[in-house]
Structure formats: C-alpha cells, structure tokens
XYZ file of C-alpha atoms in Angstrom:
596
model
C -6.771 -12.102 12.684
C -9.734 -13.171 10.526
C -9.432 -14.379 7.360
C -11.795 -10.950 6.204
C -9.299 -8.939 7.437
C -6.057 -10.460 6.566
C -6.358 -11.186 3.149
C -7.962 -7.581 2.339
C -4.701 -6.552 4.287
C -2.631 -8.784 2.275
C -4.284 -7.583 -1.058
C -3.288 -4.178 -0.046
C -0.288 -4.566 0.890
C 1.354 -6.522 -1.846
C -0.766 -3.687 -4.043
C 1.042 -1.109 -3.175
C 4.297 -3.322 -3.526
C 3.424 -3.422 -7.109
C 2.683 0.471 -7.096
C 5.857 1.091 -5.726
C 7.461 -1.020 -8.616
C 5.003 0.366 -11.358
C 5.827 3.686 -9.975
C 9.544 2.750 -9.892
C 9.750 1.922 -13.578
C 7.738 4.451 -14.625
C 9.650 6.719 -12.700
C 13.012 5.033 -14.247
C 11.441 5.109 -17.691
C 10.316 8.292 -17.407
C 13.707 9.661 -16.182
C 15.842 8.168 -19.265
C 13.695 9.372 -21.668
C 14.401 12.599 -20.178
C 17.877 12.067 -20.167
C 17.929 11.089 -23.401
C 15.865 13.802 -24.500
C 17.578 16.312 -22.654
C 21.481 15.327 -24.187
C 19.757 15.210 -27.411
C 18.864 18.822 -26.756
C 22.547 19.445 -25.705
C 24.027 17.901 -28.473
C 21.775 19.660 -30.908
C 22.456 23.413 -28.913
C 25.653 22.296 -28.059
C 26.317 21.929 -31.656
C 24.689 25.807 -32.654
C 26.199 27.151 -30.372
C 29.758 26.493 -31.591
C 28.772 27.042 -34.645
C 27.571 30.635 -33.465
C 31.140 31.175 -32.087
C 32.648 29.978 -35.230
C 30.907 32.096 -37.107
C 32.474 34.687 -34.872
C 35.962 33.627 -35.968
C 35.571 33.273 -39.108
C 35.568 36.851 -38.948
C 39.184 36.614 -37.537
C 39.569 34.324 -41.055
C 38.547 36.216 -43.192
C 41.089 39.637 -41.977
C 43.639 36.602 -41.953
C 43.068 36.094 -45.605
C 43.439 39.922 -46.489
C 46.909 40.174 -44.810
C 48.096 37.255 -45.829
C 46.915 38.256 -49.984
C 47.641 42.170 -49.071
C 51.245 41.058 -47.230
C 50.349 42.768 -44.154
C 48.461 45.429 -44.701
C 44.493 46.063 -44.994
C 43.182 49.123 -46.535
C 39.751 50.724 -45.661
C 39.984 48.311 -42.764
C 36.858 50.439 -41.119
C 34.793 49.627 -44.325
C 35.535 46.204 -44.249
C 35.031 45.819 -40.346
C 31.900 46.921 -40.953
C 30.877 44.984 -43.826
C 31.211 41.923 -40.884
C 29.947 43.163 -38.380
C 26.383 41.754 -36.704
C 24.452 42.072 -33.552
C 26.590 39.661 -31.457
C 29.711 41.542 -32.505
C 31.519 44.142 -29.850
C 34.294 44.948 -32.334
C 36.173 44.256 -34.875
C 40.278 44.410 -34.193
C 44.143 44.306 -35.615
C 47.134 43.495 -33.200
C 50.436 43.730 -35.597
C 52.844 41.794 -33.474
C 50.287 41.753 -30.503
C 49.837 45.536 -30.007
C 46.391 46.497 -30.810
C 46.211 49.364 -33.160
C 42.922 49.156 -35.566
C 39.426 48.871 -33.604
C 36.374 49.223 -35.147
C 34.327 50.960 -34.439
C 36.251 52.963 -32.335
C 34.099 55.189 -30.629
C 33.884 53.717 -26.880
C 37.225 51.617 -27.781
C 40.059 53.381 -26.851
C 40.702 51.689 -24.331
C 41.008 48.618 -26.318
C 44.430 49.559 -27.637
C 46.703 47.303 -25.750
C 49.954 45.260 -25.922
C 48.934 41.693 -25.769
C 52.084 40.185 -25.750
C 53.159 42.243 -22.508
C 49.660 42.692 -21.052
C 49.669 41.285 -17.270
C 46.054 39.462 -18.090
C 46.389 38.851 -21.220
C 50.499 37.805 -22.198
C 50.238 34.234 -21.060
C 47.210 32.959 -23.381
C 48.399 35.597 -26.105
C 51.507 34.126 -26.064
C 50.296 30.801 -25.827
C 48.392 31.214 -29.605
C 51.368 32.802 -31.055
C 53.740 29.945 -29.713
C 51.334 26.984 -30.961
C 49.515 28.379 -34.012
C 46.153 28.033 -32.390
C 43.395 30.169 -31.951
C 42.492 31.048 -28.264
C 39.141 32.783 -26.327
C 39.518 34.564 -23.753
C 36.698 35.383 -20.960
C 34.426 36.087 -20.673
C 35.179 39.623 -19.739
C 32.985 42.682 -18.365
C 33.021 45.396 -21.256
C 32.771 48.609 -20.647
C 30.119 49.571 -22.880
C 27.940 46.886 -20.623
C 27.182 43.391 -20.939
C 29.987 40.890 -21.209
C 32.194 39.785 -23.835
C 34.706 37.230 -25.343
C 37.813 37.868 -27.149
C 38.560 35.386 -29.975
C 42.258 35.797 -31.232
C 43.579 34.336 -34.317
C 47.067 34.354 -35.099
C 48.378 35.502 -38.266
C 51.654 34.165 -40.151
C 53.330 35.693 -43.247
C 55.939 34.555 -44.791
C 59.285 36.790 -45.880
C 61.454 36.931 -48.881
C 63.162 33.769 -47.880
C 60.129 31.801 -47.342
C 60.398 31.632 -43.646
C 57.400 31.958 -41.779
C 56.733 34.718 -39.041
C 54.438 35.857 -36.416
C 52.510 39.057 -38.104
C 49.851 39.580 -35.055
C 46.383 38.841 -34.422
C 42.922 39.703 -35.982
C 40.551 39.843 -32.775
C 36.531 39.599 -32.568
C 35.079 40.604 -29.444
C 31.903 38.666 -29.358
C 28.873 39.953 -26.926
C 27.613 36.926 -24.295
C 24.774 35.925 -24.404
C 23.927 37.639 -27.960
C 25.999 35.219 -29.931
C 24.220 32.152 -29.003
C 20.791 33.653 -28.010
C 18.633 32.098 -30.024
C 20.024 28.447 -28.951
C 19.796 29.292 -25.271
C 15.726 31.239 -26.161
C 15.055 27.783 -27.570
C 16.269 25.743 -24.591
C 14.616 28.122 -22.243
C 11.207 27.973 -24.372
C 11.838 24.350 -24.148
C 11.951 23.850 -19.998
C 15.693 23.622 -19.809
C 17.951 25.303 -17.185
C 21.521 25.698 -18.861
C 25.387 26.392 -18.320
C 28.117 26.820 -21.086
C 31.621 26.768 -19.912
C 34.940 26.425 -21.068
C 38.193 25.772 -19.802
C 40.188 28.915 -18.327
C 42.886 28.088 -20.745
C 44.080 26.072 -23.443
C 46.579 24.029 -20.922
C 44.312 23.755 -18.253
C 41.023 21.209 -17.286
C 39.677 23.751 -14.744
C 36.286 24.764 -15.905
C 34.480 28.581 -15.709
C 31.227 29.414 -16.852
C 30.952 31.462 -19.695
C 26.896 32.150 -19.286
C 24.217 30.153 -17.675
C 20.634 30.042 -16.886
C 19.218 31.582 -13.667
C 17.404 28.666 -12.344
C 19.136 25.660 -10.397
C 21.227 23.194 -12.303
C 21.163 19.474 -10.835
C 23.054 16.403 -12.589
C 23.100 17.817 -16.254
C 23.682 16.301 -19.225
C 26.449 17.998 -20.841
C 27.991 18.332 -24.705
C 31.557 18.711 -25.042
C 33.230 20.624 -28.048
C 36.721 21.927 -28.805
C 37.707 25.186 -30.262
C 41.278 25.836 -31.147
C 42.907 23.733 -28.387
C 40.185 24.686 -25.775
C 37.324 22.727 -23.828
C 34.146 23.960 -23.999
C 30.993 22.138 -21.973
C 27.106 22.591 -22.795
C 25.111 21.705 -19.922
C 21.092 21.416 -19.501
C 18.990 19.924 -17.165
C 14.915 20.396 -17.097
C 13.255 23.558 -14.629
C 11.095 20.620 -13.417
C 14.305 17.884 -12.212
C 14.558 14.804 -13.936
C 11.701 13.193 -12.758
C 7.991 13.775 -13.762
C 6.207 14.583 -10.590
C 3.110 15.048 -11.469
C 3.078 11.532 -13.838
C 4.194 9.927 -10.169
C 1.850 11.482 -8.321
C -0.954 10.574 -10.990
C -0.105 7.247 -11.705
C -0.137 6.769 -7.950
C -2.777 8.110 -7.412
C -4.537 5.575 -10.275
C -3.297 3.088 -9.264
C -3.577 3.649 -5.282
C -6.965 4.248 -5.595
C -7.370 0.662 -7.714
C -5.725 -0.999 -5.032
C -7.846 0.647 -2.491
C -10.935 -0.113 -4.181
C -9.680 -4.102 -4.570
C -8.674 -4.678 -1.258
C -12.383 -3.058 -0.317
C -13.875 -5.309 -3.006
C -12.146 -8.310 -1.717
C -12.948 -7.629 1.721
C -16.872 -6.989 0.682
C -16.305 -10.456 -1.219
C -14.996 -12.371 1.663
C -17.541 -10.377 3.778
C -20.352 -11.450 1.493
C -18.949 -14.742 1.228
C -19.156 -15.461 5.353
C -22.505 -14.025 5.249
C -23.304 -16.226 2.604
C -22.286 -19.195 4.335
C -23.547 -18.026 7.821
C -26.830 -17.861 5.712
C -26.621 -21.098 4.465
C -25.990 -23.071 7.869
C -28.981 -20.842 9.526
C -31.152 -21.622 6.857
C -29.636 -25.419 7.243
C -29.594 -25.393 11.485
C -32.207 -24.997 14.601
C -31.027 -22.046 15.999
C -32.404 -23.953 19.946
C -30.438 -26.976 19.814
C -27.221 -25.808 17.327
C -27.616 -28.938 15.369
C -29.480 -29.467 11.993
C -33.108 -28.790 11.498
C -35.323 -30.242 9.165
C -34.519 -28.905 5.755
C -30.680 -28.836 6.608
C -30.869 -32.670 7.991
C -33.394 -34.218 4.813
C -31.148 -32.448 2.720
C -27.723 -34.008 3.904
C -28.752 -37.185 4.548
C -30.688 -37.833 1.174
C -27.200 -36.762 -0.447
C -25.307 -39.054 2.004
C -27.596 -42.172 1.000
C -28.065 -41.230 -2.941
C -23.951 -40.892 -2.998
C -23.709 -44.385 -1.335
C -26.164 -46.096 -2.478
C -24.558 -49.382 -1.814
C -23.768 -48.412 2.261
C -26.061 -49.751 5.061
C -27.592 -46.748 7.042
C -29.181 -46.539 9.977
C -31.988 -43.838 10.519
C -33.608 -43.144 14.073
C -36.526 -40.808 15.050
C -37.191 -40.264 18.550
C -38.569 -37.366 20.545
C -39.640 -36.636 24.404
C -42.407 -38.622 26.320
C -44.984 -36.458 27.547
C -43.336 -33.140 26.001
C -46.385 -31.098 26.207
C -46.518 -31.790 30.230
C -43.535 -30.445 30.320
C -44.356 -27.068 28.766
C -47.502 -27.194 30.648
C -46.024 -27.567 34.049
C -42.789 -26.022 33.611
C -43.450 -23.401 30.822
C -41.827 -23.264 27.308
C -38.490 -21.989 28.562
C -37.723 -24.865 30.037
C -39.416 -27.432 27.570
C -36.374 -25.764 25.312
C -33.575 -26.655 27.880
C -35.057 -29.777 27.390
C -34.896 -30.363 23.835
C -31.323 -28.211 24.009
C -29.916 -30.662 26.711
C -31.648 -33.801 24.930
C -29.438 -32.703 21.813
C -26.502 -32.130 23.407
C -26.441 -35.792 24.789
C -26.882 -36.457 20.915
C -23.678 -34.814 20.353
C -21.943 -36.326 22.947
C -22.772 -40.004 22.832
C -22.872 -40.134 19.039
C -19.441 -40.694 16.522
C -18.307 -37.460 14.920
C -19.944 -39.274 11.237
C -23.167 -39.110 12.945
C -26.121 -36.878 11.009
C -28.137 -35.253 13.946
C -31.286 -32.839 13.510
C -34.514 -31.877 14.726
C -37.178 -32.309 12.984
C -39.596 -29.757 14.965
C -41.395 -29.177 18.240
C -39.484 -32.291 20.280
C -38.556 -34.884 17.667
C -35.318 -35.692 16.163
C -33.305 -37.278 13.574
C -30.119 -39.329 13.642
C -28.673 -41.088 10.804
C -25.635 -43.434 10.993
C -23.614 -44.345 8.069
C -21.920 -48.022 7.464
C -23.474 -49.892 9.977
C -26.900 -52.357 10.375
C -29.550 -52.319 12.892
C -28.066 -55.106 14.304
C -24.589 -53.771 14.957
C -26.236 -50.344 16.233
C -29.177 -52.034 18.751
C -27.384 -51.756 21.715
C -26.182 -48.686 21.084
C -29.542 -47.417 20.574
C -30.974 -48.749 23.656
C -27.825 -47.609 26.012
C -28.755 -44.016 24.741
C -32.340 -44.331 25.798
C -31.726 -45.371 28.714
C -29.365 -42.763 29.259
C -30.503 -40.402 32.059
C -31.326 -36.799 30.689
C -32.184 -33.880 32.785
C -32.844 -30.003 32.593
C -32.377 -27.623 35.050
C -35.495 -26.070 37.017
C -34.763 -23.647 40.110
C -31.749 -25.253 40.711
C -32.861 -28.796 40.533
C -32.266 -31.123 37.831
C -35.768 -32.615 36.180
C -35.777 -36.199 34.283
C -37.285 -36.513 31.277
C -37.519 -40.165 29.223
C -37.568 -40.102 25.353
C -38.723 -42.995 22.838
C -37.221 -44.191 19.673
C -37.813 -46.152 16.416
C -34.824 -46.649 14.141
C -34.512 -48.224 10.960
C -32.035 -49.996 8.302
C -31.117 -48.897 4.825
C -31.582 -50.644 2.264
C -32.368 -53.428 4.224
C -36.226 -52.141 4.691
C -36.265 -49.436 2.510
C -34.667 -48.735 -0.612
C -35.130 -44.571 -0.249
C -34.332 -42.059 2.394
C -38.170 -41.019 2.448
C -39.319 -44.912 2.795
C -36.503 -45.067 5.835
C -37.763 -42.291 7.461
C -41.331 -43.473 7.251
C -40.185 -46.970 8.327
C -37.956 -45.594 11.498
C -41.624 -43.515 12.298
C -43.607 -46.415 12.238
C -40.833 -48.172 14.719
C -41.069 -44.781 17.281
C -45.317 -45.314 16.925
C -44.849 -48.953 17.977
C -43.119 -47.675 21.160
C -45.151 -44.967 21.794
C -48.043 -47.630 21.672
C -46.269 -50.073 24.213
C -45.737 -47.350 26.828
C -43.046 -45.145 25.754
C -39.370 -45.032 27.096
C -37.749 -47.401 25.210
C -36.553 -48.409 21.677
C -37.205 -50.369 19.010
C -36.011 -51.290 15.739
C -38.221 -51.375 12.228
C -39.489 -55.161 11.489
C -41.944 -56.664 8.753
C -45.432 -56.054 9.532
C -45.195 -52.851 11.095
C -47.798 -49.757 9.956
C -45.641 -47.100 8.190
C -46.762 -43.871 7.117
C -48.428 -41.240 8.892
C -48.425 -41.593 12.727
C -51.894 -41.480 14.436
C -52.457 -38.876 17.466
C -51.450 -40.892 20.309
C -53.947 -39.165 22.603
C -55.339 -35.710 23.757
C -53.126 -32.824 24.393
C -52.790 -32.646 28.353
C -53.678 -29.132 28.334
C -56.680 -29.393 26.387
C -57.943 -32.262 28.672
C -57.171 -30.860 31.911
C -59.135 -27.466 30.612
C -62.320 -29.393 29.884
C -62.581 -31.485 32.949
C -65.672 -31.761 34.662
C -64.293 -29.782 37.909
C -61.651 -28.650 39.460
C -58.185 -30.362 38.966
C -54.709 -30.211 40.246
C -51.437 -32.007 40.357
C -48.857 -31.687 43.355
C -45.617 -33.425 44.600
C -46.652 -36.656 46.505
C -44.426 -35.851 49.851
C -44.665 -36.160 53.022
C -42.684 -32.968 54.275
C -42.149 -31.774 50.987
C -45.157 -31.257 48.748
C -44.864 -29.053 45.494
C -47.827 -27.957 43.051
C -47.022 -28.462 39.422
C -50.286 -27.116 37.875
C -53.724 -25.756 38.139
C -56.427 -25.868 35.903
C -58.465 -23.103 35.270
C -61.752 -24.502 37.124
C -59.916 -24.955 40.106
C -58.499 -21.076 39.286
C -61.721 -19.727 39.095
C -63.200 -21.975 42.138
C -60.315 -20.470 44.645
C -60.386 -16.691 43.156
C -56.673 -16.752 41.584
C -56.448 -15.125 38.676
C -53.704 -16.968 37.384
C -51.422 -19.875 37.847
C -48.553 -17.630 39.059
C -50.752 -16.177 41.548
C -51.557 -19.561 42.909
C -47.986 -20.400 43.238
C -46.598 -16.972 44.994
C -49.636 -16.987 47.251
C -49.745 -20.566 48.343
C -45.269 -21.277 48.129
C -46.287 -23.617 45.639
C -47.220 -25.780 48.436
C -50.405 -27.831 48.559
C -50.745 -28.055 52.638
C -51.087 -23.866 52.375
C -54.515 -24.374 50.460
C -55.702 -26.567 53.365
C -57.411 -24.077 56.568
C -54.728 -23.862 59.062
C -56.253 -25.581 61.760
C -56.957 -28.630 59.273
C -53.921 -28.987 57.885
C -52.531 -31.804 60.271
C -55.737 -33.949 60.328
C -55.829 -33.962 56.564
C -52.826 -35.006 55.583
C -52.963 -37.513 58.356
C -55.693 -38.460 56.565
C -54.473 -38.675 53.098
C -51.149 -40.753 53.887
C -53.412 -42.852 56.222
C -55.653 -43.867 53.157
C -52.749 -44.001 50.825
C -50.601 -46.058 53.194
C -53.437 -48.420 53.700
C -52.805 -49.764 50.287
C -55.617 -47.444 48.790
C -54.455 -45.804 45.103
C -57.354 -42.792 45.988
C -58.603 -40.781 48.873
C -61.318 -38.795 49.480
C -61.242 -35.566 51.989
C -63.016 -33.272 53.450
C -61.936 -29.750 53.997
C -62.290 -26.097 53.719
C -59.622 -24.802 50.668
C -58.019 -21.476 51.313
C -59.251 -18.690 48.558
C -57.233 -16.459 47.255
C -59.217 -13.505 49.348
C -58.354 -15.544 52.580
C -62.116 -17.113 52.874
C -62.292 -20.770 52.952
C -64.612 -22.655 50.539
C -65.972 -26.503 51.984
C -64.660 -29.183 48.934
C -64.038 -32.523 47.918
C -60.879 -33.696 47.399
C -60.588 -36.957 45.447
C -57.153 -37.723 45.062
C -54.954 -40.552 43.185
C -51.306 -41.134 43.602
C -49.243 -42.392 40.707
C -45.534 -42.709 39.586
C -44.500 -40.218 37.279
C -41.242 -40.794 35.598
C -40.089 -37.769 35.690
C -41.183 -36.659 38.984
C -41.707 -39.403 41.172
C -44.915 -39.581 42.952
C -47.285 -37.376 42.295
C -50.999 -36.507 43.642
C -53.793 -36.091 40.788
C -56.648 -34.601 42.413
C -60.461 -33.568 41.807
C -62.339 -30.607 44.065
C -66.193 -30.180 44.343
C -67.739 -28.154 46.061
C -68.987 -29.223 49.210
C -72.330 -27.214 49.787
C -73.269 -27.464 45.894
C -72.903 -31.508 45.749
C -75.264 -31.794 48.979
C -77.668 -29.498 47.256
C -77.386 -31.241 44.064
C -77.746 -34.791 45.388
C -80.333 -33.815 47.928
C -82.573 -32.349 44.983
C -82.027 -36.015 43.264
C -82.976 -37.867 46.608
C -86.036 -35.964 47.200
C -86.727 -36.209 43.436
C -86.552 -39.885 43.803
C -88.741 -39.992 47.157
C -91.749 -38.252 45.368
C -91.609 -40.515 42.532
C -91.307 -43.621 44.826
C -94.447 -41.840 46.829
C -96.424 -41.470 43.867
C -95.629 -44.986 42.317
C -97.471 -46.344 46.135
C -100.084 -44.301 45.545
C-alpha cells in the first residue's frame, strides 16, 4: 500500500482510537457527575420527604400528648382534629386499646371503625407497635374516598395508680399518597428525574414494596435510605434521559470525528502534495527521453558534489554521437531518440552506481566520476567508447560511434565550470582527429566555446548542385537511405516516403527494367576494378512510370555505421548535351573568328 494511503489510514485510525477514549471519558465523566448529581437529589428529596411523613406523625404526637396530660381522654376531639388537619391528611383517628372509635371527619369514614388488634390485615403489624413501643405505617392502601393512603399508628402508654405502664391504644393519621410529598416528587419531576419510594412491608421484614413512583422507566437508580419507627424506607431516582448524555456523545463525536476526518484528508493532501512536489522536482531535474539527468538537474548536482569536496579528484567527461544529425536525417527523429535512449542506457550500465550521468541536450552528455584521476579512469573511458551501441530500425540493429573528451579535477581546473570547459575542449580535439575515440584534457589544448565542426548534412545535401542520393553498397541487397529534394523533384516524387514505398527502398527499381542487369554489372565492374567512382548511363524510373536519360556519378565509401555505402550525383542526360554542345559551338565561333 502506498505510503499516501497508509499513513492517512493510520492517522485515521488511531484518530478515532482517541475518539473512542475522549468519548469514553467524557462519557465516564459525564455519567458520575450524573450520579453524583442525581444521589445528591435523592438525598436532598429523600430527606423532605421524611420529613413530610413526619410531619404527618407528629400529628399522632401531638393526640399522644393530650391523653397522656388528659389521662385518657380528649375532649372536643373533632375541634382539635381539625385544628391539624392539611391537604395531605385523609383523617384524623383514636383506637383505645386498638378498636377504632373517634374518626374525623367522619363523614365517608364509617367504615374506618375497626378492631386493630383482631383485624385479619391489620393484627400482626398492630400488634407488632403495641409489643415494641414503635410506631408503624402501614400501606399503602386504596381508600375509598379515591386515591391511596397510608396509615401511621402511634402507640400510646399511660401509666396507672401504681406507676405501671400500660397499652392505652393508638392515635392514627391516614396520610393521602402522593399529596404528602408532592411538592418533593413536582421538583424531581421538573428536574428530569424518574422516581420510586418504597418501604419495607413490615417492620421485621427486608422485602421491599413501592409506596408511589414515577410513570416513566427506572434503570440503576441511585437510592436514599431512611428509617421511620423500626421501618426501611428507600428513595430512588434516576434521569428520563439514562445516565448517559447522548446528545454530548453524539456531539463530541461528531467534533471530533469530523477533526479526524479532516486530518487524515489534510495529511493525505500533504503527503499527496509532497510526492507531487518531489515528482516535480526530479522532472524539472531529469530528461524525460533518456530517464537520467538533464542539464539543470546534472550542473546542479555535480557543482554541489565538487564544492562539498573540494579536496576529491573528479573526473568530468562530455561526449555525444558522431554524425547525429545523419541519423535523424536518414532514419527520422524517432529513432535518433532510441539512439540517444539506448546510448544512455549503456551509461547506466557500464558506469558505478556513484556515477553522475546527464544529458546536456540534443545528443551530448555528461558523466562525472568522483575519487578517481584521469589516469586511473583512461581505460575505462576508452573500453566504453569502444563499446558497440546500436538502436533498433525495422527489426535490425543500427551502429552508431560516439566521441569523448574527459577531464580531471582539480588537477586542470580548479571549478566545475573550468572542468566542463576543459573536458569540451578534449571532445573538440577528437572531433578534429576523426571522431570515435577518446581523449583526455592536456596543457595546450583550446578551451571554451567549441567551433562548428562543419555544415549540417541536411543543409548541404539541400543545396547541392543536382541531384543526390545515398543507398546501401550491395550486391543483392541494396537499400536507399535518403533523397534530396533535387533528385525528388527530378523523378516526380513528392516526398521521400513516396520514393521509398514506390521504389521498396531499393536502388536497382529506379534503374529501367531492361537496364537493370547491365548497370549494375557496370557499377561493381568499375568499383571492383579498384576505381572509388563510376559513372553510368541510364534511363531513371519516374514516379509516373516514364523514364528520364541521367548521369549517375557514384562514390563508394565506408560508413561506420552502415558499412558501404553508394554517394551518388544525377544529371540529366539530354540537358548536359545541350548545355555542353552550346559551350562547344560557342567555342568553335570564337576560334573561327580569332582565324579570321
């Protein structure tokens, strides 16, 4: 996987590890506070509501108090009932020796008027208080006027002439659920709370029953525990929303998702930008032909190489193709690139890894080789240019020769510029002494700008005075390489591509058919003879199948890369006779007039 990929992938990924864990401890943070909040809430509730009950019986007290002052007995107990009575109150009620006999008020109560003591529901727990001096609760209970209700019963003792203590009865509050603690369970409701109170069935039991609770769901409470008489009671709240904050998760997130997002994009534009960058920098630092460095990218490196080391011998060689242009002349430009492509990929391969390779432009190149002489590096320079190289044309491999000039640093030249110029002025000196080879920088040798070695072949070959071409010198295998455009024009093709389709690139298809034997008979008889040129007579084949009467004047000569080759001249037959015969009789009529 690429690195632009990965390490966005990894930024992501160990993001949303850290999300998880911000979200975790927010999520944990969030949930104790809520906790702690929330049994704050039930203490504080917990805590009024008791109180609310107490209030209740202190009711039962305060009738205690009477009978015990009044010995029993409580006059205008309906005026005094009433004087304690509130809106959380059912009734108000006296049980002399646990039969209920006083209720106030009493319309709707009858039915109230009970033996507790005996009473199948009510005995055990009535008995219970009277046995252990405690007040007990009781429900709650559905009342009959509606709503439901709990019984608080407080057990009364008196005392008799001798100071013993007895069991009078009970003074009884009937307390309406939920009106006695309303406004605590409003407030928790107002607040966000679901809620449950409970207390234990009775006072010698730990089983549990809910006295009143909220309508929502109740999940892991909190819970306040407080004791009345010898009874458990239990507050429990937990929030309408569940313990944890949803919507904070689903923010924070969300936040903090969409940061991660927008890094792992950023770092992935980054390392994106970053490649590009750097692809960038080696195009604007390599020839896009040959894959190595081109000029800027090679001056650049190697002046940094020598300025670094200023104190290491370097070696710098120039050296480009012989006859380059003929090459894109004959072959076309396509293939003068596979030229220069395979020339620098037998750079690559013949030279150490350490080696600094570029082109310069068009065909020359640079090498430059660090910690070594020109000494140590000559016949290493002269195995490589004498190594065959080759490129490909229809199937055939084509030699081509190159020259080179290399020079030492700081030996010769105490600068990469002056080592350059000196390693130019070596590649001149071969150029001058016939090309293919190579030669090292000396004393005395013209550095600087190299002269123009000669004319462009093209441009040459264009301006001759005639017709020209330039074929394969073989017997049973000829091959035309080029045409100028006088001969084009002279044989009616109107290009070089025409010539070649036309004739099968083959020089014996220009010559009339019944001719063709006797020339080249004639042609390989001069040449064999010893003579460099020949000189024929025939009729070329036109492009329009009409022959035209020329002169061929041909010379063989060994071409490196193609072996022997035929340079030859056409005139025209009929227009040379013409023209000479106009300079002959010219001639005779002045030589007539000068015997006159």
């Amino acid at each position: 996987m690429k690195k632009k990929t990965l390490v966005p992938l990894i930024v992501f990924l160990l993001g949303i590890c850290l999300v998880s864990f911000i979200v975790y401890k927010t999520d944990t943070h969030e949930r104790e506070q809520r906790h702690i909040t929330a049994q704050l809430n039930a203490a504080t509730y917990g805590e009024r509501i008791k109180n609310e009950i107490t209030d209740g019986i202190e009711i039962t007290n305060a009738l205690g108090q009477i009978l015990i002052s009044e010995n029993g007995e409580i006059h205008q107990f309906d005026t005094i009932a009433g004087n304690l009575m509130s809106d959380s109150i059912e009734s108000v009620q006296l049980a002399p020796d646990g039969i209920v006999t006083d209720i106030y008020p009493t319309a709707g109560n009858e039915a109230g008027k009970i033996d507790l003591i005996h009473d199948k529901d009510r005995g055990k727990i009535s008995c219970y208080a009277r046995d252990n001096h405690t007040i007990i609760t009781q429900g709650p209970f559905e009342l009959k006027q509606g709503g439901y209700g709990i019984a608080v019963r407080n057990p009364v003792y008196l005392k008799d002439k001798n100071e013993q203590e007895y069991f009078w009865g009970f003074t009884i509050v009937i307390l309406r659920v939920p009106d006695i603690f309303s406004d605590s369970i409003h407030a928790l409701s107002d607040f966000g709370y679901e809620y449950r109170i409970l207390k234990t069935e009775t006072p010698w039991s730990d089983t549990y029953k809910v006295v009143y609770q909220s309508d929502g769901q109740i999940n892991h409470p909190v819970s306040y525990a407080f004791t009345i008489g010898n009874e458990n009671w239990k507050f429990e709240v937990t929030p309408k929303s569940g313990w944890r904050n949803n919507i904070l998760i689903v923010v924070t997130s969300g936040i903090f998702l969409a940061i991660i997002l927008f890094l792992s994009i950023l770092t992935r534009v980054w390392l994106v930008a970053k490649e590009n960058k750097n692809k960038f920098q080696i195009l604007a630092h390599t020839d896009s032909l040959t894959g190595i460095y081109n000029r800027y990218g090679f001056d650049g490196l190697a002046e940094k190489m020598i300025s670094k080391n200023p104190q290491t011998h370097f070696v710098a060689a120039l050296l480009d193709i012989d006859d380059f242009k003929l090459i894109n002349d004959i072959y076309g430009h396509s293939y003068g690139d596979r030229a220069l492509k395979s020339l620098a990929d037998s750079m690559k391969a013949f030279f150490p890894s350490n080696a600094l390779l570029g082109r310069n432009g068009g065909d020359e190149f640079g090498i430059l080789l660090p910690n070594c002489t020109f000494k140590e590096v000559a016949q290493q320079m002269q195995q490589f240019t004498k190594l065959p190289k080759t490129f490909s044309h229809m199937g055939k491999g084509q030699q081509f020769y190159i020259s080179l000039g290399y020079a030492e640093y700081p030996t010769f030249a105490s600068s990469y510029s002056q080592l350059m110029r000196c390693a130019d002025a070596a590649l001149y000196e071969i150029k001058l002494h016939g090309k293919n080879g190579c030669m090292a920088y000396r004393e005395g040798l013209q550095s600087g700008v190299r002269k123009q070695l000669g004319f462009a072949f093209k441009d040459i070959s264009e301006h001759l005075p005639g017709a020209f071409i330039i074929y394969r010198a073989d017997r049973k295998d000829d091959e035309l390489f080029y045409a100028n455009n006088e001969f084009l024009h002279m044989s009616g093709y109107k290009d070089i591509d025409e010539l070649f389709r036309l004739t099968k690139k083959s020089f014996r298809n220009l010559i009339r058919e019944d001719e063709q034997q006797q020339i080249e008979s004639s042609i390989w008889e001069q040449i064999d003879s010893g003579n460099e040129n020949d000189y024929i007579h025939f009729h070329l084949r036109k492009a329009d199948g009409t022959y035209l009467s020329v002169l061929d004047h041909g010379r063989i000569v060994y071409s490196q890369q193609h072996g022997r080759v035929f340079y030859v001249l056409f005139m025209d037959w009929e227009d040379m006779h013409i023209h000479y015969n106009k300079i002959l009789k010219e001639k005779v009529k002045d030589k007539n007039v000068y015997i006159k």
